Amino acid sequence: MKVNQIFVNLPVKDIQKTKEFWTNLGFSVNEQISDERAVCIIMSDNISIMFLTEEFFETFSERPVPKGGTTQVLVAIGLDSREEVDQVVIAAVANGVTQHEEPQDHGWMYQNSFWDINGHGWNVIFADPSQLPS
């Protein structure tokens, strides 16, 4: 079995600000499934992030949305180079967010990270599996 698409659903307070943040980082929006309650950010042909207002998000689960200062998930996204990794994090910080931690170079994998405007954690990575230690 193989998964052919991934839609990650994350709660947010402000759809318009979220849309502006992610488009400022260079990502596009699937307008067909976006409205005042949700914005679909396209990460790749098969991966999309659905940012839903907290009220709309709560209609999908009986569990409450975590309130400030908590972390439920860290999302890792892979890019094609170390330079792209840093470009995304630099753009994120320039758009008003904080870097999560200093970049980490593991030889075969490089990562940088940030907390987005809604407090969600993003690890941005470049990995070269051919450089994995044996």
Coordinates of N, CA, C and O in Angstrom, one line a residue:
M1 N 0.8 -1.2 0.0 CA 0.0 0.0 0.0 C 0.9 1.2 0.0 O 1.9 1.3 0.7
K2 N 0.5 2.3 -0.7 CA 1.2 3.5 -0.8 C 0.2 4.7 -0.6 O -0.9 4.6 -1.2
V3 N 0.5 5.7 0.1 CA -0.3 6.9 0.3 C -0.1 7.7 -1.0 O 1.1 7.9 -1.4
N4 N -1.1 8.2 -1.6 CA -1.0 9.0 -2.8 C -1.1 10.5 -2.6 O -0.8 11.3 -3.4
Q5 N -1.6 10.9 -1.4 CA -1.7 12.3 -1.0 C -1.6 12.4 0.5 O -2.1 11.5 1.2
I6 N -1.1 13.6 1.0 CA -1.2 13.9 2.4 C -1.8 15.3 2.5 O -1.3 16.2 1.9
F7 N -2.8 15.4 3.4 CA -3.3 16.6 3.8 C -3.2 16.7 5.3 O -3.8 16.0 6.1
V8 N -2.3 17.6 5.8 CA -2.1 17.9 7.2 C -3.1 19.0 7.6 O -3.1 20.0 6.9
N9 N -3.9 18.8 8.6 CA -4.8 19.8 9.1 C -4.3 20.4 10.4 O -4.0 19.7 11.4
L10 N -4.2 21.7 10.4 CA -3.7 22.5 11.6 C -4.6 23.6 11.9 O -5.1 24.3 11.0
P11 N -4.9 23.8 13.2 CA -5.8 24.9 13.6 C -5.0 26.3 13.6 O -3.8 26.3 13.9
V12 N -5.7 27.3 13.2 CA -5.2 28.7 13.2 C -6.2 29.7 13.7 O -7.4 29.4 13.7
K13 N -5.7 30.8 14.1 CA -6.6 31.9 14.5 C -7.1 32.8 13.4 O -8.2 33.2 13.3
D14 N -6.2 33.1 12.4 CA -6.5 34.0 11.3 C -6.1 33.4 10.0 O -4.9 33.3 9.7
I15 N -7.1 33.1 9.2 CA -6.9 32.5 7.8 C -6.1 33.5 6.9 O -5.2 33.1 6.3
Q16 N -6.5 34.7 6.9 CA -5.9 35.7 5.9 C -4.4 35.9 6.3 O -3.6 35.9 5.4
K17 N -4.1 36.1 7.5 CA -2.7 36.2 7.9 C -1.9 35.0 7.6 O -0.7 35.0 7.2
T18 N -2.5 33.8 7.9 CA -1.8 32.5 7.6 C -1.6 32.4 6.1 O -0.5 32.0 5.7
K19 N -2.5 32.7 5.3 CA -2.4 32.7 3.8 C -1.3 33.6 3.4 O -0.4 33.2 2.6
E20 N -1.3 34.8 3.9 CA -0.2 35.8 3.5 C 1.2 35.3 3.9 O 2.1 35.4 3.2
F21 N 1.3 34.8 5.1 CA 2.6 34.3 5.6 C 3.1 33.2 4.7 O 4.3 33.3 4.2
W22 N 2.3 32.2 4.3 CA 2.8 31.1 3.5 C 3.1 31.5 2.1 O 4.0 31.0 1.5
T23 N 2.3 32.4 1.5 CA 2.5 32.8 0.2 C 3.8 33.7 0.1 O 4.5 33.7 -0.9
N24 N 4.0 34.4 1.2 CA 5.3 35.2 1.3 C 6.5 34.3 1.3 O 7.6 34.8 0.9
L25 N 6.4 33.1 1.8 CA 7.5 32.1 1.8 C 7.6 31.5 0.4 O 8.6 30.7 0.2
G26 N 6.7 31.7 -0.5 CA 6.8 31.2 -1.9 C 5.9 30.0 -2.2 O 6.0 29.4 -3.3
F27 N 5.0 29.6 -1.3 CA 4.1 28.5 -1.5 C 2.8 29.1 -2.1 O 2.4 30.2 -2.0
S28 N 2.1 28.2 -2.9 CA 0.9 28.6 -3.5 C -0.3 28.1 -2.8 O -0.2 27.2 -1.9
V29 N -1.5 28.6 -3.1 CA -2.8 28.2 -2.5 C -3.6 27.5 -3.5 O -3.8 27.8 -4.6
N30 N -4.3 26.4 -3.0 CA -5.3 25.7 -3.8 C -6.6 26.5 -3.5 O -7.3 26.2 -2.4
E31 N -7.0 27.4 -4.3 CA -8.2 28.3 -4.1 C -9.5 27.5 -4.1 O -10.5 27.9 -3.6
Q32 N -9.5 26.3 -4.8 CA -10.7 25.5 -5.0 C -11.2 25.0 -3.6 O -12.4 24.8 -3.5
I33 N -10.3 24.8 -2.7 CA -10.7 24.2 -1.4 C -10.3 25.2 -0.3 O -10.1 24.8 0.9
S34 N -10.2 26.5 -0.6 CA -9.9 27.5 0.4 C -11.1 28.4 0.5 O -11.8 28.7 -0.5
D35 N -11.4 28.9 1.7 CA -12.4 29.9 1.9 C -12.1 30.7 3.2 O -11.0 30.7 3.6
E36 N -13.1 31.4 3.8 CA -12.9 32.1 4.9 C -12.6 31.3 6.2 O -12.1 31.8 7.2
R37 N -12.9 30.0 6.1 CA -12.6 29.1 7.2 C -11.4 28.2 7.1 O -10.9 27.6 8.0
A38 N -10.8 28.2 5.8 CA -9.7 27.3 5.6 C -8.9 27.8 4.4 O -9.4 28.4 3.5
V39 N -7.6 27.6 4.5 CA -6.7 27.8 3.4 C -5.8 26.6 3.1 O -5.3 26.0 4.1
C40 N -5.8 26.2 1.9 CA -5.0 25.0 1.5 C -3.7 25.5 0.9 O -3.7 26.1 -0.2
I41 N -2.6 25.2 1.6 CA -1.2 25.6 1.1 C -0.6 24.4 0.4 O -0.5 23.3 1.1
I42 N -0.2 24.5 -0.8 CA 0.4 23.4 -1.6 C 1.9 23.4 -1.3 O 2.6 24.3 -1.6
M43 N 2.3 22.2 -0.7 CA 3.7 22.0 -0.4 C 4.4 21.3 -1.6 O 5.6 21.5 -1.9
S44 N 3.6 20.4 -2.3 CA 4.1 19.7 -3.4 C 2.9 19.1 -4.2 O 1.8 19.3 -3.7
D45 N 3.2 18.4 -5.2 CA 2.1 17.8 -6.0 C 1.2 16.9 -5.1 O 0.0 16.7 -5.3
N46 N 1.8 16.3 -4.0 CA 1.1 15.3 -3.2 C 0.9 15.7 -1.8 O 0.3 14.9 -1.0
I47 N 1.4 16.8 -1.4 CA 1.3 17.2 0.0 C 0.7 18.6 0.1 O 1.2 19.6 -0.5
S48 N -0.3 18.7 0.9 CA -0.9 20.0 1.2 C -1.2 20.2 2.7 O -1.4 19.2 3.4
I49 N -1.1 21.4 3.1 CA -1.4 21.8 4.5 C -2.8 22.5 4.5 O -2.9 23.5 3.9
M50 N -3.7 22.0 5.3 CA -5.0 22.7 5.4 C -5.0 23.4 6.8 O -4.9 22.8 7.8
F51 N -4.9 24.7 6.7 CA -5.0 25.6 7.9 C -6.4 25.9 8.1 O -7.1 26.5 7.2
L52 N -7.0 25.5 9.2 CA -8.4 25.7 9.5 C -8.6 26.6 10.7 O -7.9 26.5 11.6
T53 N -9.6 27.5 10.6 CA -9.9 28.3 11.8 C -10.1 27.3 13.0 O -10.6 26.2 12.8
E54 N -9.8 27.8 14.2 CA -10.0 26.9 15.3 C -11.4 26.4 15.4 O -11.6 25.2 15.7
E55 N -12.4 27.2 15.1 CA -13.8 26.8 15.2 C -14.1 25.7 14.2 O -14.8 24.7 14.5
F56 N -13.6 25.9 13.0 CA -13.8 24.9 11.9 C -13.1 23.6 12.3 O -13.6 22.5 12.1
F57 N -11.8 23.7 12.7 CA -11.0 22.6 13.1 C -11.7 21.7 14.1 O -11.7 20.5 14.0
E58 N -12.4 22.4 15.1 CA -13.1 21.6 16.2 C -14.2 20.8 15.7 O -14.7 19.9 16.4
T59 N -14.7 21.1 14.5 CA -15.8 20.3 13.9 C -15.3 18.9 13.4 O -16.2 18.0 13.2
F60 N -14.0 18.7 13.3 CA -13.5 17.5 12.9 C -13.0 16.6 14.0 O -12.7 15.4 13.8
S61 N -13.1 17.1 15.2 CA -12.6 16.2 16.4 C -13.3 16.7 17.6 O -13.7 17.8 17.8
E62 N -13.6 15.7 18.5 CA -14.2 16.0 19.8 C -13.2 16.5 20.8 O -13.6 17.0 21.8
R63 N -11.9 16.5 20.4 CA -10.9 16.9 21.3 C -10.7 18.4 21.2 O -10.8 19.0 20.1
P64 N -10.3 19.1 22.2 CA -10.1 20.6 22.1 C -8.8 20.9 21.4 O -7.9 20.2 21.4
V65 N -8.8 22.1 20.8 CA -7.6 22.6 20.2 C -6.7 23.0 21.3 O -7.1 23.7 22.3
P66 N -5.4 22.6 21.2 CA -4.4 23.0 22.3 C -4.3 24.5 22.3 O -4.3 25.2 21.3
K67 N -4.2 25.1 23.5 CA -4.1 26.5 23.7 C -2.6 26.9 23.8 O -1.8 26.0 24.0
G68 N -2.3 28.1 23.7 CA -1.0 28.6 23.6 C 0.1 28.0 24.5 O -0.3 27.5 25.6
G69 N 1.3 27.9 24.0 CA 2.4 27.4 24.8 C 2.5 25.9 24.8 O 3.3 25.3 25.5
T70 N 1.7 25.2 23.9 CA 1.8 23.7 23.9 C 2.2 23.3 22.4 O 2.1 24.1 21.5
T71 N 2.8 22.1 22.3 CA 3.2 21.6 21.0 C 2.5 20.2 20.9 O 2.7 19.4 21.7
Q72 N 1.7 20.1 19.8 CA 1.1 18.8 19.5 C 1.9 18.1 18.4 O 1.8 16.9 18.3
V73 N 2.5 18.8 17.5 CA 3.1 18.2 16.4 C 4.2 19.1 15.9 O 4.1 20.4 16.0
L74 N 5.3 18.6 15.3 CA 6.3 19.3 14.6 C 6.2 18.7 13.2 O 6.3 17.5 13.0
V75 N 6.1 19.6 12.2 CA 6.0 19.1 10.8 C 7.4 19.3 10.2 O 8.0 20.4 10.3
A76 N 7.9 18.3 9.5 CA 9.2 18.4 8.8 C 8.9 18.4 7.3 O 8.1 17.5 6.8
I77 N 9.5 19.3 6.6 CA 9.4 19.4 5.2 C 10.8 19.3 4.6 O 11.8 19.9 5.1
G78 N 11.0 18.5 3.5 CA 12.3 18.4 2.9 C 12.4 19.2 1.6 O 11.4 19.3 0.8
L79 N 13.5 19.9 1.5 CA 13.8 20.7 0.3 C 15.0 20.1 -0.5 O 15.7 19.2 0.0
D80 N 15.3 20.7 -1.6 CA 16.4 20.2 -2.5 C 17.8 20.6 -2.1 O 18.7 20.1 -2.7
S81 N 18.0 21.6 -1.2 CA 19.3 22.0 -0.9 C 19.4 22.7 0.5 O 18.4 23.1 1.0
R82 N 20.6 22.8 1.0 CA 20.8 23.5 2.3 C 20.4 25.0 2.1 O 19.9 25.6 3.0
E83 N 20.8 25.5 0.9 CA 20.5 26.9 0.6 C 19.0 27.2 0.7 O 18.5 28.2 1.2
E84 N 18.2 26.3 0.1 CA 16.7 26.4 0.1 C 16.2 26.4 1.5 O 15.3 27.1 1.9
V85 N 16.8 25.5 2.3 CA 16.4 25.3 3.7 C 16.5 26.7 4.4 O 15.6 27.2 5.1
D86 N 17.7 27.3 4.3 CA 18.0 28.5 5.0 C 17.1 29.7 4.4 O 16.7 30.5 5.1
Q87 N 16.9 29.6 3.1 CA 16.1 30.7 2.4 C 14.7 30.7 3.0 O 14.1 31.8 3.3
V88 N 14.1 29.5 3.2 CA 12.7 29.4 3.8 C 12.7 30.0 5.2 O 11.8 30.7 5.6
V89 N 13.7 29.5 6.0 CA 13.7 30.0 7.4 C 14.0 31.5 7.5 O 13.3 32.2 8.3
I90 N 14.9 32.0 6.7 CA 15.1 33.4 6.7 C 13.9 34.2 6.3 O 13.5 35.2 6.9
A91 N 13.2 33.7 5.3 CA 11.9 34.4 4.8 C 10.9 34.3 5.9 O 10.1 35.3 6.2
A92 N 10.8 33.2 6.6 CA 9.8 33.0 7.7 C 10.1 34.1 8.8 O 9.2 34.8 9.3
V93 N 11.4 34.2 9.2 CA 11.8 35.1 10.3 C 11.5 36.5 9.8 O 11.0 37.4 10.6
A94 N 11.8 36.8 8.5 CA 11.5 38.2 8.0 C 10.1 38.5 8.0 O 9.7 39.7 7.9
N95 N 9.2 37.5 8.0 CA 7.8 37.7 8.0 C 7.2 37.6 9.4 O 6.0 37.3 9.6
G96 N 8.0 37.7 10.4 CA 7.5 37.9 11.8 C 7.5 36.8 12.7 O 6.9 36.8 13.8
V97 N 8.2 35.7 12.4 CA 8.2 34.5 13.3 C 9.6 34.3 13.9 O 10.5 35.1 13.6
T98 N 9.7 33.3 14.8 CA 11.0 33.1 15.4 C 11.6 31.8 15.0 O 10.8 30.8 14.7
Q99 N 12.9 31.8 14.9 CA 13.6 30.6 14.6 C 13.5 29.6 15.8 O 13.5 30.1 16.9
H100 N 13.3 28.4 15.5 CA 13.1 27.4 16.6 C 14.4 27.1 17.3 O 14.5 27.0 18.5
E101 N 15.4 26.8 16.5 CA 16.8 26.5 17.1 C 17.8 26.8 16.0 O 17.4 27.1 14.9
E102 N 19.0 26.8 16.4 CA 20.1 27.0 15.4 C 20.1 25.9 14.4 O 19.7 24.7 14.7
P103 N 20.6 26.2 13.2 CA 20.7 25.1 12.1 C 21.6 23.9 12.7 O 22.5 24.2 13.5
Q104 N 21.2 22.8 12.2 CA 22.0 21.6 12.6 C 22.5 20.8 11.4 O 21.7 20.6 10.5
D105 N 23.8 20.5 11.4 CA 24.4 19.8 10.3 C 24.8 18.5 10.7 O 25.7 18.4 11.6
H106 N 24.2 17.4 10.2 CA 24.5 16.0 10.6 C 25.3 15.3 9.5 O 25.4 14.1 9.5
G107 N 25.8 16.1 8.6 CA 26.6 15.5 7.5 C 25.7 15.1 6.4 O 25.6 15.7 5.3
W108 N 24.9 14.1 6.6 CA 24.0 13.6 5.6 C 22.6 14.4 5.6 O 21.9 14.3 4.6
M109 N 22.4 15.1 6.7 CA 21.1 15.8 6.8 C 21.4 17.2 7.4 O 22.2 17.3 8.4
Y110 N 20.8 18.2 6.8 CA 20.9 19.6 7.4 C 19.5 20.1 7.7 O 18.6 19.8 6.9
Q111 N 19.3 20.7 8.8 CA 18.0 21.2 9.2 C 18.1 22.6 9.9 O 19.0 22.9 10.5
N112 N 17.0 23.3 9.6 CA 16.8 24.6 10.3 C 15.3 24.6 10.6 O 14.6 23.7 10.1
S113 N 14.8 25.5 11.5 CA 13.5 25.4 11.9 C 12.9 26.7 12.4 O 13.6 27.6 12.7
F114 N 11.6 26.8 12.4 CA 10.9 28.0 12.9 C 9.5 27.6 13.5 O 9.0 26.5 13.2
W115 N 9.0 28.5 14.3 CA 7.7 28.5 14.8 C 6.9 29.4 13.9 O 7.2 30.6 13.8
D116 N 5.8 29.0 13.3 CA 5.0 29.8 12.4 C 4.1 30.8 13.2 O 4.2 30.8 14.4
I117 N 3.4 31.6 12.5 CA 2.6 32.7 13.2 C 1.5 32.1 14.0 O 0.9 32.8 14.9
N118 N 1.2 30.8 13.9 CA 0.2 30.2 14.7 C 0.8 29.3 15.8 O 0.1 28.6 16.5
G119 N 2.1 29.3 15.9 CA 2.8 28.5 16.9 C 3.1 27.1 16.5 O 3.6 26.3 17.4
H120 N 2.9 26.7 15.3 CA 3.2 25.4 14.8 C 4.7 25.3 14.5 O 5.3 26.2 13.9
G121 N 5.3 24.2 14.8 CA 6.7 24.0 14.6 C 7.0 23.4 13.2 O 6.4 22.4 12.8
W122 N 8.0 24.0 12.5 CA 8.4 23.5 11.2 C 9.9 23.2 11.2 O 10.7 24.1 11.4
N123 N 10.2 22.0 10.9 CA 11.6 21.6 10.7 C 11.8 21.5 9.2 O 11.1 20.8 8.5
V124 N 12.7 22.3 8.7 CA 13.0 22.4 7.2 C 14.3 21.7 7.0 O 15.3 22.1 7.6
I125 N 14.3 20.6 6.2 CA 15.5 19.8 6.1 C 15.9 19.6 4.6 O 15.1 19.7 3.7
F126 N 17.2 19.3 4.5 CA 17.8 18.8 3.2 C 18.5 17.5 3.6 O 19.3 17.5 4.6
A127 N 18.2 16.4 3.0 CA 18.8 15.1 3.3 C 19.4 14.5 2.1 O 18.8 14.5 1.0
D128 N 20.6 14.0 2.2 CA 21.3 13.2 1.1 C 21.5 11.8 1.7 O 22.5 11.6 2.3
P129 N 20.6 10.9 1.4 CA 20.7 9.5 1.9 C 22.0 8.8 1.5 O 22.5 7.9 2.2
S130 N 22.6 9.3 0.4 CA 23.9 8.6 0.0 C 25.0 8.9 0.9 O 26.0 8.3 0.9
Q131 N 24.8 9.9 1.8 CA 25.9 10.3 2.7 C 25.6 9.7 4.1 O 26.4 10.0 5.1
L132 N 24.6 8.9 4.3 CA 24.3 8.2 5.6 C 25.5 7.4 6.0 O 26.1 6.7 5.1
P133 N 25.9 7.5 7.2 CA 27.0 6.6 7.7 C 26.6 5.1 7.6 O 25.5 4.8 7.8
S134 N 27.6 4.3 7.2 CA 27.3 2.9 7.1 C 27.3 2.2 8.5 O 28.0 2.5 9.3

